[in-house]
PDB file of C-alpha atoms in Angstrom:
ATOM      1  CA  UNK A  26       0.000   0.000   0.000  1.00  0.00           C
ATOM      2  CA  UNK A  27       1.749   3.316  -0.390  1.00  0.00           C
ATOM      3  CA  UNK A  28       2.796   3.651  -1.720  1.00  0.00           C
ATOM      4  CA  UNK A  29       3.330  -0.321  -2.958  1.00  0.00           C
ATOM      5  CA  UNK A  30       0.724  -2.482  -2.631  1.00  0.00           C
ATOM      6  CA  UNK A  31       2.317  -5.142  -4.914  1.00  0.00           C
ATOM      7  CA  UNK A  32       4.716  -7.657  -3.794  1.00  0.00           C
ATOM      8  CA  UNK A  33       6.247 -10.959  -4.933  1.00  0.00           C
ATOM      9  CA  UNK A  34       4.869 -14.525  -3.980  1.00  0.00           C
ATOM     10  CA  UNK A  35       7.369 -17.149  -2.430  1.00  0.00           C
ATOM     11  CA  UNK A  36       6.324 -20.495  -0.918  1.00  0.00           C
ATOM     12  CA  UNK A  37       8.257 -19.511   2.349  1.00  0.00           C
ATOM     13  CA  UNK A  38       7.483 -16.278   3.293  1.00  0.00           C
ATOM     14  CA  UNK A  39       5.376 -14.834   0.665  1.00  0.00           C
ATOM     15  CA  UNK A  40       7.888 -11.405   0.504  1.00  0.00           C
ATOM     16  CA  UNK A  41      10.598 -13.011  -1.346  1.00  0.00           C
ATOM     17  CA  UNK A  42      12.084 -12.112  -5.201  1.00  0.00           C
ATOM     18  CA  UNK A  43      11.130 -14.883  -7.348  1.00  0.00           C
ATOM     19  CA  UNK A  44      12.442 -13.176 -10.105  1.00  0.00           C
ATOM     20  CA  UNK A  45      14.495 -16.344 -11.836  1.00  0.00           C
ATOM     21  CA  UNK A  46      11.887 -18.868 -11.582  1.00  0.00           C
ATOM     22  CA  UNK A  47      10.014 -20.137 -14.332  1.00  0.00           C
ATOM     23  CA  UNK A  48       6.736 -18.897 -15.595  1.00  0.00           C
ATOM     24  CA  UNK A  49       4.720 -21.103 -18.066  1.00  0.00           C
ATOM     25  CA  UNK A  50       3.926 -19.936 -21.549  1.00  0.00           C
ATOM     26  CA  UNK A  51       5.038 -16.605 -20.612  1.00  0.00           C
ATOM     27  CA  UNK A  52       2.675 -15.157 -18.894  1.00  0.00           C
ATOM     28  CA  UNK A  53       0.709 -17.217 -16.140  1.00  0.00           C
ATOM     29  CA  UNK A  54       3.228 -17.711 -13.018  1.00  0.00           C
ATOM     30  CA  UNK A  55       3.126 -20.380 -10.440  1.00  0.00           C
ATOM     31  CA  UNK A  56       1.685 -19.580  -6.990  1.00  0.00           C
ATOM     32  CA  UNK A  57       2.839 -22.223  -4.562  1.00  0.00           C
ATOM     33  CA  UNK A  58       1.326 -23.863  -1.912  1.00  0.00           C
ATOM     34  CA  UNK A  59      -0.261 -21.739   0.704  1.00  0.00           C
ATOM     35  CA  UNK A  60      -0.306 -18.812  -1.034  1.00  0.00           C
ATOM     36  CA  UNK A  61      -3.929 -19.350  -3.285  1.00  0.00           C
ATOM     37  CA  UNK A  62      -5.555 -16.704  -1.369  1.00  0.00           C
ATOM     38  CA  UNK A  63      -3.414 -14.075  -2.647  1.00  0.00           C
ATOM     39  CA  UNK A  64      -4.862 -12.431  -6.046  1.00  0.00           C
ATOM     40  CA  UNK A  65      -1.850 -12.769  -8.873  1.00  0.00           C
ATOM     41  CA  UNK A  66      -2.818  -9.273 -11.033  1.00  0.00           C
ATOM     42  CA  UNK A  67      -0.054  -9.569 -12.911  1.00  0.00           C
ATOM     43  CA  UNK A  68       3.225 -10.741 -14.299  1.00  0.00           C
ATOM     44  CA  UNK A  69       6.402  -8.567 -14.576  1.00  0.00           C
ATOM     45  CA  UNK A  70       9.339  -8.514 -17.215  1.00  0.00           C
ATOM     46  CA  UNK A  71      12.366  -6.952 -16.495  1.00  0.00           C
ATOM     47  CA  UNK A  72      13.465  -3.842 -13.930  1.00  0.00           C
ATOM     48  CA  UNK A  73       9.827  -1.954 -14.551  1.00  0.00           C
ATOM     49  CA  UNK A  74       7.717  -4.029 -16.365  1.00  0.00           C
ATOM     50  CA  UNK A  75       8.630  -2.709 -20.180  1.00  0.00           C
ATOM     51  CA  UNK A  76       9.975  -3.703 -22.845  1.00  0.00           C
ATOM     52  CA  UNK A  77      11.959  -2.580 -25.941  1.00  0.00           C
ATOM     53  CA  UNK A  78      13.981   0.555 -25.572  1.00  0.00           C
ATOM     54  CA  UNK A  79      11.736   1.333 -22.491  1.00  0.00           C
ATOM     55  CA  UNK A  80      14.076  -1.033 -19.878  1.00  0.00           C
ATOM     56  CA  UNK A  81      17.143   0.262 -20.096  1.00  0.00           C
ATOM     57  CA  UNK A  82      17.956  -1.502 -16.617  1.00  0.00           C
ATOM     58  CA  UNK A  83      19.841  -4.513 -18.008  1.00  0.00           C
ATOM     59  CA  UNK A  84      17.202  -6.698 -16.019  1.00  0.00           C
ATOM     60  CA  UNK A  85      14.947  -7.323 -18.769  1.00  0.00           C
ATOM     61  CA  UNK A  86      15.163 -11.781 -17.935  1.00  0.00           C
ATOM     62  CA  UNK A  87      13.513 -10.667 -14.729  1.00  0.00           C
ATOM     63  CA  UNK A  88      10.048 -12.373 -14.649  1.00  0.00           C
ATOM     64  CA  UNK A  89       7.980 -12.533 -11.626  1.00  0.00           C
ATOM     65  CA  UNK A  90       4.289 -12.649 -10.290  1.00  0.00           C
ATOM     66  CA  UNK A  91       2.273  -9.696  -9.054  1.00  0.00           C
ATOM     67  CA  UNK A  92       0.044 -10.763  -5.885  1.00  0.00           C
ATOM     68  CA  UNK A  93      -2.245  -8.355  -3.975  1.00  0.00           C
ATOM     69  CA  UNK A  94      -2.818  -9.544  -0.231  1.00  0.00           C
ATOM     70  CA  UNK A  95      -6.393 -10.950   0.249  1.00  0.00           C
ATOM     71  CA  UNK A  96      -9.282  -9.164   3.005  1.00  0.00           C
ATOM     72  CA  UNK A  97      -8.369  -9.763   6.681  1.00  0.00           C
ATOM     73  CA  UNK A  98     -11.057 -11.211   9.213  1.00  0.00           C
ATOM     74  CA  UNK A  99     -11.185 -10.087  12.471  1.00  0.00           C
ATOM     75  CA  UNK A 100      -9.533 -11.080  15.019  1.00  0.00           C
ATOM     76  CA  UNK A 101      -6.826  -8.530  13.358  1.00  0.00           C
ATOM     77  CA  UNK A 102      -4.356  -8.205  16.599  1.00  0.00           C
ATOM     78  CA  UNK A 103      -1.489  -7.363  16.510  1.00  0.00           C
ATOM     79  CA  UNK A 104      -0.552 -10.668  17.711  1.00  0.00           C
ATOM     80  CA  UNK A 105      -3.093 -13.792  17.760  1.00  0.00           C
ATOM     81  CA  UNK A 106      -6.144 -12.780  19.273  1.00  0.00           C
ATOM     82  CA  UNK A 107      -8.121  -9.145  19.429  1.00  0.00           C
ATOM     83  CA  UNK A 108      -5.835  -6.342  19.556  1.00  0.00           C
ATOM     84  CA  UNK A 109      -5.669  -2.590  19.069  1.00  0.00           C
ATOM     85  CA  UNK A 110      -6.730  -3.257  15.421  1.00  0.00           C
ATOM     86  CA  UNK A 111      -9.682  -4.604  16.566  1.00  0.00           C
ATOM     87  CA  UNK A 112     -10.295  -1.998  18.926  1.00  0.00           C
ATOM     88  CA  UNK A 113      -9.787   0.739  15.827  1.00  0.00           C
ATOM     89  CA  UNK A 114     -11.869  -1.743  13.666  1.00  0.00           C
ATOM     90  CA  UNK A 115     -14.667  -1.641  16.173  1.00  0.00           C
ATOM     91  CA  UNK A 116     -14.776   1.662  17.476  1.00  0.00           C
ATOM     92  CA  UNK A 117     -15.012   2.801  13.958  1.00  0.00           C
ATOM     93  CA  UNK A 118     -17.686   0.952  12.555  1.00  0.00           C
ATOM     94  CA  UNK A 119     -20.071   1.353  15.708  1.00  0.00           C
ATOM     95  CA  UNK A 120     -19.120   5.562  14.683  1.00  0.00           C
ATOM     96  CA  UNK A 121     -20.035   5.129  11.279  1.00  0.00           C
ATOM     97  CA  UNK A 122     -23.445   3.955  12.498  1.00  0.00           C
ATOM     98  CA  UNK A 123     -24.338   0.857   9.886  1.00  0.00           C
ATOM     99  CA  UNK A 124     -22.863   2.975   6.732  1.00  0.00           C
ATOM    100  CA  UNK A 125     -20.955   0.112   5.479  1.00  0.00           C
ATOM    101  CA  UNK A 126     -18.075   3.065   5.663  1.00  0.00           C
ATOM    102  CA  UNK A 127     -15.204   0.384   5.787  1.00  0.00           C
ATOM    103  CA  UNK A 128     -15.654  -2.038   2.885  1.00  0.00           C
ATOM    104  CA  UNK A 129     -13.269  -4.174   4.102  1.00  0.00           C
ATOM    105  CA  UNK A 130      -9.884  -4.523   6.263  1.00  0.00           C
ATOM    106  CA  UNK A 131      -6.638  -6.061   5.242  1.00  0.00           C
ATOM    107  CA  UNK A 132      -3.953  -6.781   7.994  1.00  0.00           C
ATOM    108  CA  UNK A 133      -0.204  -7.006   5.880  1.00  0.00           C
ATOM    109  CA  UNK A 134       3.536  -7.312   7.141  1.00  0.00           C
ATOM    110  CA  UNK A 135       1.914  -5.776  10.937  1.00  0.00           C
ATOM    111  CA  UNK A 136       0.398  -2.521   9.268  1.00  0.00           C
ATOM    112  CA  UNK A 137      -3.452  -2.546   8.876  1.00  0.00           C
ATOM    113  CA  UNK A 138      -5.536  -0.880   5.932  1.00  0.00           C
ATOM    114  CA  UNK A 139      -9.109   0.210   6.087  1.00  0.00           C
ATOM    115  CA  UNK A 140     -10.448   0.720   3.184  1.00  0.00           C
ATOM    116  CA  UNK A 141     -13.737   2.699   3.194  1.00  0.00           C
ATOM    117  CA  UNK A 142     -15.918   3.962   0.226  1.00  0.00           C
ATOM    118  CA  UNK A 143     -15.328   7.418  -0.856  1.00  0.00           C
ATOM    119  CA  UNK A 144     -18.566   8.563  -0.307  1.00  0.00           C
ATOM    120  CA  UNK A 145     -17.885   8.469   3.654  1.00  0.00           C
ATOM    121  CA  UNK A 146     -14.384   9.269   3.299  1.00  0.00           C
ATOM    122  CA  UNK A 147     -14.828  12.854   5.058  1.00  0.00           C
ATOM    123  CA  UNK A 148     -17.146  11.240   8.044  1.00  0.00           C
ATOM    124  CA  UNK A 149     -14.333   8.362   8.750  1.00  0.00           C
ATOM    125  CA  UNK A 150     -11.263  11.100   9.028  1.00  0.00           C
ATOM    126  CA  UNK A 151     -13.257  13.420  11.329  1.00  0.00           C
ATOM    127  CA  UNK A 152     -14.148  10.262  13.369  1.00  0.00           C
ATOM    128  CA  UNK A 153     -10.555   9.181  13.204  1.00  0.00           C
ATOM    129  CA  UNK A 154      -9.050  12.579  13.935  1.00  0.00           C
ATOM    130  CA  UNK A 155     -12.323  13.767  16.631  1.00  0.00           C
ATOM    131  CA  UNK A 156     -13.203  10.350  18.807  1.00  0.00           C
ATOM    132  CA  UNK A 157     -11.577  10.239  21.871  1.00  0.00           C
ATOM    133  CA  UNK A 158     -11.119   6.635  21.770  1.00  0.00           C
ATOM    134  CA  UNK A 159      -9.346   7.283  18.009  1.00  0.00           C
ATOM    135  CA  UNK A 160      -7.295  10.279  17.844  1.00  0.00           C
ATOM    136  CA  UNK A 161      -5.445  10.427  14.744  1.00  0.00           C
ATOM    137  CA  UNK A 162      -4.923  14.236  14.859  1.00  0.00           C
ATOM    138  CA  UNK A 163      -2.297  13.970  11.630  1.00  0.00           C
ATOM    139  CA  UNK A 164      -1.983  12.599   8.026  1.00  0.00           C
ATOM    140  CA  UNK A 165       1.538  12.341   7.466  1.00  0.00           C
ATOM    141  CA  UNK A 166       1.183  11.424   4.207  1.00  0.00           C
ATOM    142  CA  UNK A 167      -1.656  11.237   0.974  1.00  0.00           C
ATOM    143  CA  UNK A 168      -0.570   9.861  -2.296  1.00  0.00           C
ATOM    144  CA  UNK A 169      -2.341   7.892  -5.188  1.00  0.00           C
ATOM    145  CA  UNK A 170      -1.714   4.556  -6.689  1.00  0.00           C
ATOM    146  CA  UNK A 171      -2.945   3.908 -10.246  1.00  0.00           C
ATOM    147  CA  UNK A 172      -3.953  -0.055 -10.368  1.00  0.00           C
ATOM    148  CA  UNK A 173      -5.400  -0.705 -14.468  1.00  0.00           C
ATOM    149  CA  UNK A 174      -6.838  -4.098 -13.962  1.00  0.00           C
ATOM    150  CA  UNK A 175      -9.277  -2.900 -11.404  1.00  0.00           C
ATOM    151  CA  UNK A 176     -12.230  -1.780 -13.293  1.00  0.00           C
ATOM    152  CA  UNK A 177     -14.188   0.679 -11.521  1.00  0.00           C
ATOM    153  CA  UNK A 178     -11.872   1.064  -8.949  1.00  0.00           C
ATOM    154  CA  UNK A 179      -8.856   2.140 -11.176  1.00  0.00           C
ATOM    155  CA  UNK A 180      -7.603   4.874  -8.824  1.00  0.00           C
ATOM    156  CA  UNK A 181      -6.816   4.083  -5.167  1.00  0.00           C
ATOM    157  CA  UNK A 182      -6.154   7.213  -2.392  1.00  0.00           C
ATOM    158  CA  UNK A 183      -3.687   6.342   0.276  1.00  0.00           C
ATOM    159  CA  UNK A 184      -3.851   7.918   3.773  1.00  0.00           C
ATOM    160  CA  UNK A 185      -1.040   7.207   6.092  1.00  0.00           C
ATOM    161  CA  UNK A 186      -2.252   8.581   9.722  1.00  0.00           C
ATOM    162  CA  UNK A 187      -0.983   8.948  12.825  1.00  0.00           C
ATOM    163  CA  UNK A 188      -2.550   9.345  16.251  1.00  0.00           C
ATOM    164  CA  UNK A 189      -0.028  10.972  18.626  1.00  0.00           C
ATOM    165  CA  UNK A 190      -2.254  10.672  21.693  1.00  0.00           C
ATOM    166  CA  UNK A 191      -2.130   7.118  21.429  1.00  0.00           C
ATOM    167  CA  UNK A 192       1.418   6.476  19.289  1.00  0.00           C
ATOM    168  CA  UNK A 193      -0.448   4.397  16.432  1.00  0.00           C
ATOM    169  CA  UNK A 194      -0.236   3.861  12.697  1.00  0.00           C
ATOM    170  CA  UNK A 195      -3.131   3.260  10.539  1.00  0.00           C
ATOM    171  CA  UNK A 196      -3.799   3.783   6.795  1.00  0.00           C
ATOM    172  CA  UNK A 197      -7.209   4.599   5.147  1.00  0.00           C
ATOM    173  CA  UNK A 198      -7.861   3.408   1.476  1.00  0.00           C
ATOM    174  CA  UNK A 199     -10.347   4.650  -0.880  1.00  0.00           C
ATOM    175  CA  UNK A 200     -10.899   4.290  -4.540  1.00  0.00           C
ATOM    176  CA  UNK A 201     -12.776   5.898  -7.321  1.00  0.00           C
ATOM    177  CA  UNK A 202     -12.778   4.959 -11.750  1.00  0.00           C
ATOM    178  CA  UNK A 203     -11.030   6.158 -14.026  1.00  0.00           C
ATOM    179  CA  UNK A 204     -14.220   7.781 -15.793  1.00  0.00           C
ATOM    180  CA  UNK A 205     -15.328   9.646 -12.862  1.00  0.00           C
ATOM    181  CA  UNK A 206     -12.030  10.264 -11.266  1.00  0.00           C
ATOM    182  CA  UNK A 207     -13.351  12.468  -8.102  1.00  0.00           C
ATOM    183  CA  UNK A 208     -12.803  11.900  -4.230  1.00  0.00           C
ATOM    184  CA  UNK A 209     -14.044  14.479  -1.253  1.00  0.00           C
ATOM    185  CA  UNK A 210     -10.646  16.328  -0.156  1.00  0.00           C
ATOM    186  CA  UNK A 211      -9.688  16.228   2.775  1.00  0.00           C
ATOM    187  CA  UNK A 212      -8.032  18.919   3.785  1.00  0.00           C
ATOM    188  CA  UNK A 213     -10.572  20.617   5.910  1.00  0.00           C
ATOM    189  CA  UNK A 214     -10.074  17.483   8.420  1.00  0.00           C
ATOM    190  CA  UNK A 215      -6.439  17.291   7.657  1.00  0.00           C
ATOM    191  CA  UNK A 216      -4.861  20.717   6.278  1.00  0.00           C
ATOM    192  CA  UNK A 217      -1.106  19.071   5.808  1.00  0.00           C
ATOM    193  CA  UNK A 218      -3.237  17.741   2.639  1.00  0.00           C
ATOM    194  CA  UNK A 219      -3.029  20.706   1.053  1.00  0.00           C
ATOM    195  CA  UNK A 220      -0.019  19.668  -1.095  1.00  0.00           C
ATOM    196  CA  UNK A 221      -0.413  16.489  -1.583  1.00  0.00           C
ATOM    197  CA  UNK A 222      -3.661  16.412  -3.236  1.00  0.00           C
ATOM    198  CA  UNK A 223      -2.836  18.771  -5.452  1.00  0.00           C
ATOM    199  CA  UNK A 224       0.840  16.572  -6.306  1.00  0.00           C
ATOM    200  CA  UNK A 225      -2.367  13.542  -6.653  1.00  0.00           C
ATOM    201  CA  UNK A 226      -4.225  15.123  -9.063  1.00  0.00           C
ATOM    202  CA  UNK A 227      -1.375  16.549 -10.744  1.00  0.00           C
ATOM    203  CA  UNK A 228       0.633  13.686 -10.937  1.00  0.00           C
ATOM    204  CA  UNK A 229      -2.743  11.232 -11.461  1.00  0.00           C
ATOM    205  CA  UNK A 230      -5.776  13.350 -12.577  1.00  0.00           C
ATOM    206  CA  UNK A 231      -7.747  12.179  -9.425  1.00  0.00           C
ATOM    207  CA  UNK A 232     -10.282  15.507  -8.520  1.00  0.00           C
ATOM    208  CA  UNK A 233     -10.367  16.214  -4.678  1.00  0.00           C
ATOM    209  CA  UNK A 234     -13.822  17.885  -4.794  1.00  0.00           C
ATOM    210  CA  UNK A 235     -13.688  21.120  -2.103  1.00  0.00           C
ATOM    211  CA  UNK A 236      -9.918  21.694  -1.834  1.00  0.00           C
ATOM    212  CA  UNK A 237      -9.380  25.140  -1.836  1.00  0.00           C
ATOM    213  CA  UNK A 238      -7.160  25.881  -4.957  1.00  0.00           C
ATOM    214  CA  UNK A 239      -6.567  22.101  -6.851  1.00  0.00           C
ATOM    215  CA  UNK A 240      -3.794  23.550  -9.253  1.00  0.00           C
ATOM    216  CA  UNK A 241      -0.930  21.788 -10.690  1.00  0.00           C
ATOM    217  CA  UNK A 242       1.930  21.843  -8.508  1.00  0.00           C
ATOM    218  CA  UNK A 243       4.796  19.974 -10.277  1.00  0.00           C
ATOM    219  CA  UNK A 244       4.401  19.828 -13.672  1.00  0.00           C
ATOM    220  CA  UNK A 245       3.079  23.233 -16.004  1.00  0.00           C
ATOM    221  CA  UNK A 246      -0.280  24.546 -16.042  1.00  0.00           C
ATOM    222  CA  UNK A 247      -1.266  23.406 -19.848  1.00  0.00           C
ATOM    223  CA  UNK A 248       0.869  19.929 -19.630  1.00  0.00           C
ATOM    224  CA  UNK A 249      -1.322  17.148 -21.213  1.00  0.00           C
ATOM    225  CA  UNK A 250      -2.030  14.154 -19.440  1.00  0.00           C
ATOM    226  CA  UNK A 251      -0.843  12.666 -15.932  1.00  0.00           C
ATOM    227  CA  UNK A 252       2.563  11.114 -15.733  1.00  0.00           C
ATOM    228  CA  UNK A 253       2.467   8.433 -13.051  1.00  0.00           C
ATOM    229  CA  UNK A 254      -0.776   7.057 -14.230  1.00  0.00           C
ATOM    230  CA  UNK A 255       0.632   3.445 -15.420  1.00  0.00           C
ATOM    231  CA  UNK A 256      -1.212   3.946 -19.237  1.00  0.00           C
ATOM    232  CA  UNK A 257       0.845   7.738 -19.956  1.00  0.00           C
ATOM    233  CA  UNK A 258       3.418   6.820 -22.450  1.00  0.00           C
ATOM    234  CA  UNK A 259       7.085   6.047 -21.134  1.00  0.00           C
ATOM    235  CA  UNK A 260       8.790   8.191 -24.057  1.00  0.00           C
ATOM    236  CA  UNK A 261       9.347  12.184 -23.297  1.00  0.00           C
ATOM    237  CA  UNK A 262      11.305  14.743 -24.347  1.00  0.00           C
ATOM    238  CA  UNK A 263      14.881  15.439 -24.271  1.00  0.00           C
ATOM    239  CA  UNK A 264      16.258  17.081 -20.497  1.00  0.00           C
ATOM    240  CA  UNK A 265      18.908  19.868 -20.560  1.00  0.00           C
ATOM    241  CA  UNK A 266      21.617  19.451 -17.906  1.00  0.00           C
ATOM    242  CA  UNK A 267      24.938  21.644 -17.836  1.00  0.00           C
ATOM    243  CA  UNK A 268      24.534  22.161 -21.768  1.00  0.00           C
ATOM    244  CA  UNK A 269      24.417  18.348 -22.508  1.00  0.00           C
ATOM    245  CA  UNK A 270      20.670  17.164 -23.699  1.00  0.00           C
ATOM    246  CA  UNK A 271      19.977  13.784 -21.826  1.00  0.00           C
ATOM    247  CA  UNK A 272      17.408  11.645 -24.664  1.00  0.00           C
ATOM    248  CA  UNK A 273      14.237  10.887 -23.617  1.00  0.00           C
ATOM    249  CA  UNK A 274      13.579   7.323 -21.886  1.00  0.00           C
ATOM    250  CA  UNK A 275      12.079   6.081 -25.459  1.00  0.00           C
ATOM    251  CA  UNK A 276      15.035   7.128 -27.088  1.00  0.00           C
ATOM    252  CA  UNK A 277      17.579   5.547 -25.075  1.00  0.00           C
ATOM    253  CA  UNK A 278      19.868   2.188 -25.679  1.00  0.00           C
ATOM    254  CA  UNK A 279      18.359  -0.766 -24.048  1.00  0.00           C
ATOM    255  CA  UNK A 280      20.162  -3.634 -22.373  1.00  0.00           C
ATOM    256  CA  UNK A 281      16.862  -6.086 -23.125  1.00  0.00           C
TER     257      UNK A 281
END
């Protein structure tokens, strides 16, 4: 999640590179024992996943499985039985009064995800940041992650938040489509969202409806397109550094 929700499948751990092992006709990869719950959304080639003058990496025999860790169910912990997750989990459901505000809850490497529908994205942070029992007075981070295969839930919103009072970690999810690409901003619960929704929508066209001036913020004003969305082309132009050009990533040698 975060950034990365992807990872690599391995019939020991589940975290582990499996880059060199084989994948049948290529394109449908083995997922060993114990691992069928996890969703395989993909298969990788190389460094980045291109090919042709795109990888210029030199890893372009790397070949490996995409899996996306399944729903938890409750008890979450930490540990084996009900924790402080649960606790979280609990509090914020009996808040969100039978909304259905959290669609569903996945517990990965100790760090736990809610993941709530974007129409009750604004009443879950003001629940997480007001509730005594909650407290998660700051989002230290917001970013986007652009997931193709998902239809009608292309683009995923990442909140990383912190509750000071109580020294706790949790991150809310939410997603929208790429045909109506719009999510409430948050930034009148969480103001050090300013920024980053504007580097979200700038860097993945996803529209924070309400956020007081959703501008472009890296790239300029009349650029075309959104350049961390995984279907914007990999060529570009030409960079100017010290009076050498640098070729675009298109235009490069590859080591493929």
């Amino acid at each position: 999640m975060a950034d990365d929700k992807t990872r690599t499948v391995d019939d020991h751990t589940t975290t582990q590179d499996r880059s060199h092992d084989p994948v049948p006709d290529g394109n449908a990869p083995v997922v060993p024992a114990g691992t069928d719950t996890f969703e395989v959304v993909d298969v990788r080639q190389g460094m980045f996943g291109v090919h042709g003058t795109g990888d210029t990496s030199g890893y372009g025999g790397i070949t490996r499985p995409v899996a996306m860790p399944p729903a938890s169910q409750p008890p979450f912990g930490p540990g084996d039985g009900p924790g402080w997750f649960d606790d979280v989990h609990d509090r914020l459901v009996a808040l969100s009064d039978g909304t259905d505000a959290v669609e569903r809850v996945v517990v990965d490497r100790g760090e736990i995800t809610f993941v709530v529908r974007r129409e009750t994205l604004l009443d879950v942070v003001r629940h997480l940041r007001d509730d005594a029992a909650l407290r998660y007075e700051l989002c230290s981070s917001l970013s986007a992650v652009h997931f193709p295969h998902e239809t009608g839930r292309e683009l995923h919103v990442v909140l990383h938040l912190l509750s000071m009072t109580h020294r706790r970690r949790i991150r809310v999810e939410t997603t929208c489509p790429d045909a109506d690409p719009h999510v409430p901003s948050v930034v009148a619960v969480y103001p050090t969202a300013d920024w980053q929704e504007r580097e979200a929508y700038d860097m993945f066209g996803i529209v924070f409806d309400g956020h007081p001036a959703l501008t472009r913020i890296l790239m300029p004003d009349d650029w075309q397109g959104h350049p961390q969305r995984k279907d914007y082309p990999l060529g570009g132009i030409p960079v100017e550094y010290k009076g050498g050009t640098v070729p675009s990533p298109d235009q490069r040698r590859s080591y493929s």
